[in-house]
Coordinates of C-alpha atoms in Angstrom, one line a residue:
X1 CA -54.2 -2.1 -18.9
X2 CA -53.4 0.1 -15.4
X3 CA -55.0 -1.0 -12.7
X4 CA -58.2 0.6 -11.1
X5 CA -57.6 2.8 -8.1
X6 CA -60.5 0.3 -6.1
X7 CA -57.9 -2.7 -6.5
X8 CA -54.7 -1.0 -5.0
X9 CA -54.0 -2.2 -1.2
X10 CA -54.1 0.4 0.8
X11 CA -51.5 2.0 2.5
X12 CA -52.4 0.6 5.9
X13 CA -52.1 -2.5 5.3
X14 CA -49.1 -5.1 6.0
X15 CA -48.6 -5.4 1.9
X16 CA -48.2 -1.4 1.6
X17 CA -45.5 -1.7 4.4
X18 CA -43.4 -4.4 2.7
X19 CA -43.5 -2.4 0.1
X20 CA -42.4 0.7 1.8
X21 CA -39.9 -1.7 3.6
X22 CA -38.3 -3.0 0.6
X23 CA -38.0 0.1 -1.3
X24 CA -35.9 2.0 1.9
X25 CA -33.3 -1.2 2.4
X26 CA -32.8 -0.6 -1.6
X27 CA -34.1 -4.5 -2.3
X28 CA -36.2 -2.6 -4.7
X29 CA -37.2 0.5 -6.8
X30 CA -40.5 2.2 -6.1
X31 CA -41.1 1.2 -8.9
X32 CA -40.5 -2.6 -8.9
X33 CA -42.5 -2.6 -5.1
X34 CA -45.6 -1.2 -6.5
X35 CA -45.7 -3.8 -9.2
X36 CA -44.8 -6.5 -7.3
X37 CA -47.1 -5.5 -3.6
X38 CA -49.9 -4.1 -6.1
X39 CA -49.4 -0.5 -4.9
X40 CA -50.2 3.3 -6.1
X41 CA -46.6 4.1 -7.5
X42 CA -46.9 7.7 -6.6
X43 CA -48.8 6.9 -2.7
X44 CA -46.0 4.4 -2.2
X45 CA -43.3 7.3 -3.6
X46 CA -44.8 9.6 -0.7
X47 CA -44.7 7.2 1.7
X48 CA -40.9 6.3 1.3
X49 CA -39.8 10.3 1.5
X50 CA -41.8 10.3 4.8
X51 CA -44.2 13.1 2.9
X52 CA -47.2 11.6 4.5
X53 CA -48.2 11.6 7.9
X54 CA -50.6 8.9 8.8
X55 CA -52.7 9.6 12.0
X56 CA -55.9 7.9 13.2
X57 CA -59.0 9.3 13.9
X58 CA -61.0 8.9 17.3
X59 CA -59.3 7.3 20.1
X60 CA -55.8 6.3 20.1
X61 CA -55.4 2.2 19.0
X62 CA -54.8 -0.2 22.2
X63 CA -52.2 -1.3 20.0
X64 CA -49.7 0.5 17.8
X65 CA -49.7 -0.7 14.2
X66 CA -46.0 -2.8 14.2
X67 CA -47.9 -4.5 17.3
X68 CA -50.6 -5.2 15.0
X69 CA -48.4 -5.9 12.0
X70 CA -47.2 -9.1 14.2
X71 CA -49.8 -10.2 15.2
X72 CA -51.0 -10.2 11.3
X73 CA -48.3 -11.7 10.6
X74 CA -48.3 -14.6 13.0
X75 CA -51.9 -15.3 11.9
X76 CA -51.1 -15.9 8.5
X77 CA -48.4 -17.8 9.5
X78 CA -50.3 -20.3 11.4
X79 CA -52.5 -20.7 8.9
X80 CA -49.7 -22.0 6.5
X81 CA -48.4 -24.2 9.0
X82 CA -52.1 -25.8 9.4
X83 CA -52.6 -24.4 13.2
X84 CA -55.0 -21.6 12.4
X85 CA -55.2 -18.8 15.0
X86 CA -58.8 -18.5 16.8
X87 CA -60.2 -15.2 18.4
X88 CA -60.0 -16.8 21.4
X89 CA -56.0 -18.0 21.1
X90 CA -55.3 -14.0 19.6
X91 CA -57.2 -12.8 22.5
X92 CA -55.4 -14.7 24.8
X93 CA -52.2 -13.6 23.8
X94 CA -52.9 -9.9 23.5
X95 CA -54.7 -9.9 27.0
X96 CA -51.4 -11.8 28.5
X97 CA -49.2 -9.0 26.7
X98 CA -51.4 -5.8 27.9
X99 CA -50.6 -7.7 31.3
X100 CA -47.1 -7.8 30.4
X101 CA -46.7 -4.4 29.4
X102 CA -48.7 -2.6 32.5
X103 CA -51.9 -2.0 30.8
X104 CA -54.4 -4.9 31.7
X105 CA -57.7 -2.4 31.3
X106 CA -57.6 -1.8 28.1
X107 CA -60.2 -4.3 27.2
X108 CA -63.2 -4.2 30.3
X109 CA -63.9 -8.0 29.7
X110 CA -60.3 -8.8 29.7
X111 CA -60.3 -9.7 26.3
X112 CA -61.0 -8.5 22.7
X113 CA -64.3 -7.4 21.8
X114 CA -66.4 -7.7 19.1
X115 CA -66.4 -4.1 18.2
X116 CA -62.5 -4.3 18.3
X117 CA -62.2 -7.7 16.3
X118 CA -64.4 -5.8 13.8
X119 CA -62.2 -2.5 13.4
X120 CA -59.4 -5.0 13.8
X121 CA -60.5 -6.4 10.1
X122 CA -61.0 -3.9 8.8
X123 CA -57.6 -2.3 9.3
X124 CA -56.4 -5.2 7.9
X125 CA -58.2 -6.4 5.3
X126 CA -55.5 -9.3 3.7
X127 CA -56.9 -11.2 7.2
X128 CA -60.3 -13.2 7.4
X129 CA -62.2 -15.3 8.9
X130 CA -63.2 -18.9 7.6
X131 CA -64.8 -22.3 8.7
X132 CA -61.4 -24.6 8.6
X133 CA -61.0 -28.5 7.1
X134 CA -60.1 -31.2 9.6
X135 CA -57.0 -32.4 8.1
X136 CA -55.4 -35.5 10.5
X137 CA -51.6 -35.6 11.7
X138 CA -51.6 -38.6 9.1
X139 CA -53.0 -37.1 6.1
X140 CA -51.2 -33.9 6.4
X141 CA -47.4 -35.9 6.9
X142 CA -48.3 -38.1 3.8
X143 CA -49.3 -35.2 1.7
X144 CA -45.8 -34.5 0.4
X145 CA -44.5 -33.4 -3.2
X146 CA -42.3 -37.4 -2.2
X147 CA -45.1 -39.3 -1.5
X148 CA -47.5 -37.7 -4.1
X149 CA -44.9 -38.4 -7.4
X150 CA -43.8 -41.9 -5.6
X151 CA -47.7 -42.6 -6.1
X152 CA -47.9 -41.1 -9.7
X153 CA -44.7 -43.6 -10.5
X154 CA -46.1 -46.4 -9.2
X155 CA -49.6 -45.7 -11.1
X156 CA -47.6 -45.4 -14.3
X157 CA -45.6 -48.5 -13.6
X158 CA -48.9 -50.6 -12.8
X159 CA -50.5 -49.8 -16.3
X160 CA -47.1 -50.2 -18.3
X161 CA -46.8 -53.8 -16.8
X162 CA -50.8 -54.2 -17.7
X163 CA -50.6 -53.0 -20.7
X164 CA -53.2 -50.4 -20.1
X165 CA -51.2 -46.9 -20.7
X166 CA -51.3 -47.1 -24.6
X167 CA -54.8 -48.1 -24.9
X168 CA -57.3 -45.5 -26.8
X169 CA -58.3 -42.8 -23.6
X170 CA -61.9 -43.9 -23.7
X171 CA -61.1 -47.6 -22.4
X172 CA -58.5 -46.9 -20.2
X173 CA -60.7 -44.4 -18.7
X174 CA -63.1 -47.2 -17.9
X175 CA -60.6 -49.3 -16.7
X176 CA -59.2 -46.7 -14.0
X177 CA -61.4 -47.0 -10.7
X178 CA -61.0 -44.8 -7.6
X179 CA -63.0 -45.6 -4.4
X180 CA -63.0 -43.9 -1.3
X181 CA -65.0 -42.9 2.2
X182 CA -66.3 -40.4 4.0
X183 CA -67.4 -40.3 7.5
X184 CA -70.4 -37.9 7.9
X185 CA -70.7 -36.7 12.0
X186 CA -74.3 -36.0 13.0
X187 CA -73.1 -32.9 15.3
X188 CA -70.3 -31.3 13.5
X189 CA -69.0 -28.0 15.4
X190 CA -66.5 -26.0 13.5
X191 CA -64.9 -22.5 15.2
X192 CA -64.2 -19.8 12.3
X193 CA -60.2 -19.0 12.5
X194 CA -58.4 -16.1 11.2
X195 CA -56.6 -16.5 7.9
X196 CA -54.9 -15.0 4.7
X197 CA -57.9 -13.3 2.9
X198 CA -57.7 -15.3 -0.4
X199 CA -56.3 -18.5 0.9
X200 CA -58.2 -21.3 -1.5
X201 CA -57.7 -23.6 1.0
X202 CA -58.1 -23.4 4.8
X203 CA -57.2 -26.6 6.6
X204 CA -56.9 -27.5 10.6
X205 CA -54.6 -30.3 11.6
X206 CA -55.3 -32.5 14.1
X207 CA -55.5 -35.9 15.9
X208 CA -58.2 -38.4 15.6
X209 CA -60.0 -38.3 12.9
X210 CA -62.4 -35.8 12.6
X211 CA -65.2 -38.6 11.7
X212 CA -67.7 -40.5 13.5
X213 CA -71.3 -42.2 13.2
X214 CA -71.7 -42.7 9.5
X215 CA -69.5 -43.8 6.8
X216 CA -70.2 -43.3 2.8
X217 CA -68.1 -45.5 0.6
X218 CA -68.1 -43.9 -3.5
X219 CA -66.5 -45.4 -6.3
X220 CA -66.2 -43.9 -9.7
X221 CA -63.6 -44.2 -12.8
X222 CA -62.1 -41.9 -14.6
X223 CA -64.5 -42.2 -17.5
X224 CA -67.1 -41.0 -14.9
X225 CA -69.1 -44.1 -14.0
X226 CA -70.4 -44.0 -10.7
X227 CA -71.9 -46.7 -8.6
X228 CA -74.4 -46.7 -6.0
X229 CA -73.1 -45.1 -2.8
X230 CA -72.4 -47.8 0.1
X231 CA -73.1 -46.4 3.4
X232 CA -72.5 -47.7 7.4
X233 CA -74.5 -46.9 10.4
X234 CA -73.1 -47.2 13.8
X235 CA -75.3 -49.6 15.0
X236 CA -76.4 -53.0 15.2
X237 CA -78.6 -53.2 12.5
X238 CA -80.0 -51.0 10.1
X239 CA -82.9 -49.2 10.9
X240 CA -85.7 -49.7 7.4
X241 CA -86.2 -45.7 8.0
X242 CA -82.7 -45.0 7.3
X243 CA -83.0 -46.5 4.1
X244 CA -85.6 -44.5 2.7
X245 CA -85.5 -42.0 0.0
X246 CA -81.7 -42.6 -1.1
X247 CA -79.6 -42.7 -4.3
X248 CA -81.1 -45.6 -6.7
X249 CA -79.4 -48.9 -5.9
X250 CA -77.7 -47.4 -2.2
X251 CA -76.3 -50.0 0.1
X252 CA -76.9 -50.0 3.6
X253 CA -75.1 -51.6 6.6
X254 CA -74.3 -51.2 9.5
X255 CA -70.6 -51.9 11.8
X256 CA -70.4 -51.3 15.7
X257 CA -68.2 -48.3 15.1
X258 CA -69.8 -47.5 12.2
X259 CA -66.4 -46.8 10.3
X260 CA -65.7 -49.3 7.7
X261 CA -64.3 -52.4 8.6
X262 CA -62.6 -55.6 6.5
X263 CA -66.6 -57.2 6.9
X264 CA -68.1 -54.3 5.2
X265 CA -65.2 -53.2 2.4
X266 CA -65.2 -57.1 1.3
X267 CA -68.9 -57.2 1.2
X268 CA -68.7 -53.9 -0.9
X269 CA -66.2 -55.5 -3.3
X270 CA -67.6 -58.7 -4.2
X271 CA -71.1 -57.7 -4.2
X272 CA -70.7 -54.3 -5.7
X273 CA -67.5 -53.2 -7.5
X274 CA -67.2 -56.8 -9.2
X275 CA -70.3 -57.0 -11.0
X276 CA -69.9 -53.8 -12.1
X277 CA -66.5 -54.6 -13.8
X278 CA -67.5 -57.8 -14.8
X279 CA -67.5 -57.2 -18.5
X280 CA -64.3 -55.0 -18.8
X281 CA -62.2 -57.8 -16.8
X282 CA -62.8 -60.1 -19.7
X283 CA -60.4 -58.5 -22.0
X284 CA -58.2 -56.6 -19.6
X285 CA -57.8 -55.7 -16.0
X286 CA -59.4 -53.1 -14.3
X287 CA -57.0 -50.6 -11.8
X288 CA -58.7 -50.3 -8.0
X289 CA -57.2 -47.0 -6.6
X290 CA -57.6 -46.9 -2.8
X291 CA -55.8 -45.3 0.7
X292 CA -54.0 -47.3 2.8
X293 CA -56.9 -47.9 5.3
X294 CA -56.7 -51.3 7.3
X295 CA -60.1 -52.8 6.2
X296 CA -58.9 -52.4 2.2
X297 CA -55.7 -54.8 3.0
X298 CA -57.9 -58.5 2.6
X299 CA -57.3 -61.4 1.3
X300 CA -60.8 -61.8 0.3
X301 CA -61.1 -59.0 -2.1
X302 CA -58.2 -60.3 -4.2
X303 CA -59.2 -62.1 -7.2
X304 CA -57.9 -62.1 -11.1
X305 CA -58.2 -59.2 -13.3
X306 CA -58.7 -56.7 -10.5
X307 CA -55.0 -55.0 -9.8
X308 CA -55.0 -52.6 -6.5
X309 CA -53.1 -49.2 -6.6
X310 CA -52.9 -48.4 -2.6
X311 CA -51.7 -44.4 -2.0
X312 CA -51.6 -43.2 1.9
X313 CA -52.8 -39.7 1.2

């Protein structure tokens, strides 16, 4: 089936001109670029010959479109690399250019406005904005394709040696146990950043990490059992209010930093995650799969029958 006219790009946009790009250096046929760049075949024809003129309507641009088309560029580039462009970098750079290039009043504020980023969008629509993740320096170094099959190797080495991997699904589903935490920040502040329309996810990379106040611990197996939810304050004590109107069975606590701590994961373990295994670990071990935290390495929470898969990521 042909596509629709609607989902074409349109010949504005930084997709149309690879296309138009690749088709004059001979990489490809007009053909072969309008498949591949999801262009009109004929409109992408016209544009090769030089048949169509493009002009703009209304005042001429501040900046020409191959000024644009780099700036488009860098933007989605950023984005890849985990450094997401702001308006306020983009402006930045554009007013230290006009300066650069003899025309500092083009924007009367100095910078970008609203109206501008707005048209600015719109002549390029493959660019968006979007509320970024906090992904740490950490995170983001461990998250290779090495360090994500070295975990997957390990895992599969753990329940050979167990004698878990040939079991029927349903009780080695039971058996496999994830458990992990969040830190939940009361005053969380997120600037949008200018992306790849499409991108499924947008992440930010940083130092620190990104949480503070409030910690949830979750556990759940791969069966889907879940237990109650274990949750730190940063305080002393727990206030009775905070409690209130929670998950059945919640656990509350409370740490000075309130980030979990070895105090707080052990208490979790032996209080929590053991009685809930308790009748599975009769017949066969159960598999603990945590991160490499500093409060989850204790000597406490080892004990028979449990066996600990530790990832970094």
């Amino acid at each position: 089936m042909s596509k629709s006219k609607s989902s074409f790009v349109t010949s504005d946009s930084a997709a149309f001109q690879e296309a138009v790009d690749a088709v004059r250096s001979e990489r490809l046929s007009v053909r072969q670029a309008a498949k591949f760049y999801g262009c009109a075949t004929t409109t992408l024809f016209s544009h090769v010959r030089g048949m169509v003129k493009h002009q703009r309507s209304g005042r001429p641009a501040t900046f020409s479109e191959l000024e644009e088309r780099v700036v488009v560029r860098a933007c989605i580039a950023l984005g890849t690399f985990g450094y997401p462009a702001t308006r306020e970098l983009v402006g930045g750079v554009l007013k230290h250019y006009l300066e650069d290039v003899g025309s500092p009043g083009c924007f009367p504020s100095g910078e970008p406005s609203k109206k501008w980023w707005s048209n600015f969008f719109k002549r390029w629509p493959e660019l968006t904005e979007r509320k970024p993740q906090h992904l740490t320096i950490q995170r983001a170094k461990c998250c290779t394709p090495e360090v994500i099959e070295g975990f997957f190797a390990t895992l599969q080495e753990v329940l050979t040696d167990e004698g878990l991997l040939h079991l029927p699904y349903s009780d080695l589903a039971s058996r496999l146990w994830n458990c992990d935490e969040t830190g939940l920040c009361t005053s969380v502040t997120s600037t949008k950043v200018i992306v790849r329309r499409g991108d499924k996810q947008v992440v930010e990379i940083g130092s620190g990490s990104g949480r503070e106040h409030i910690t949830v611990l979750t556990c759940g197996s791969a069966a889907g059992e879940k237990l109650p939810p274990y949750v730190i304050y940063k305080a002393k004590t727990a206030d009775p209010a905070w409690m209130e109107n929670g998950p059945p069975g919640t656990r509350y606590v409370s740490s000075d930093s309130g980030w979990m701590e070895e105090a707080q994961f052990t208490e979790w373990f032996r209080s929590v995650f053991l009685p809930a295994t308790e009748s599975l670990r009769k017949s066969k071990p159960v598999v603990l799969i945590l991160d490499g935290h500093g409060s989850h390495i204790s000597l406490k929470a080892v004990t028979s029958r449990i066996f600990v898969v530790n990832h970094n990521y």
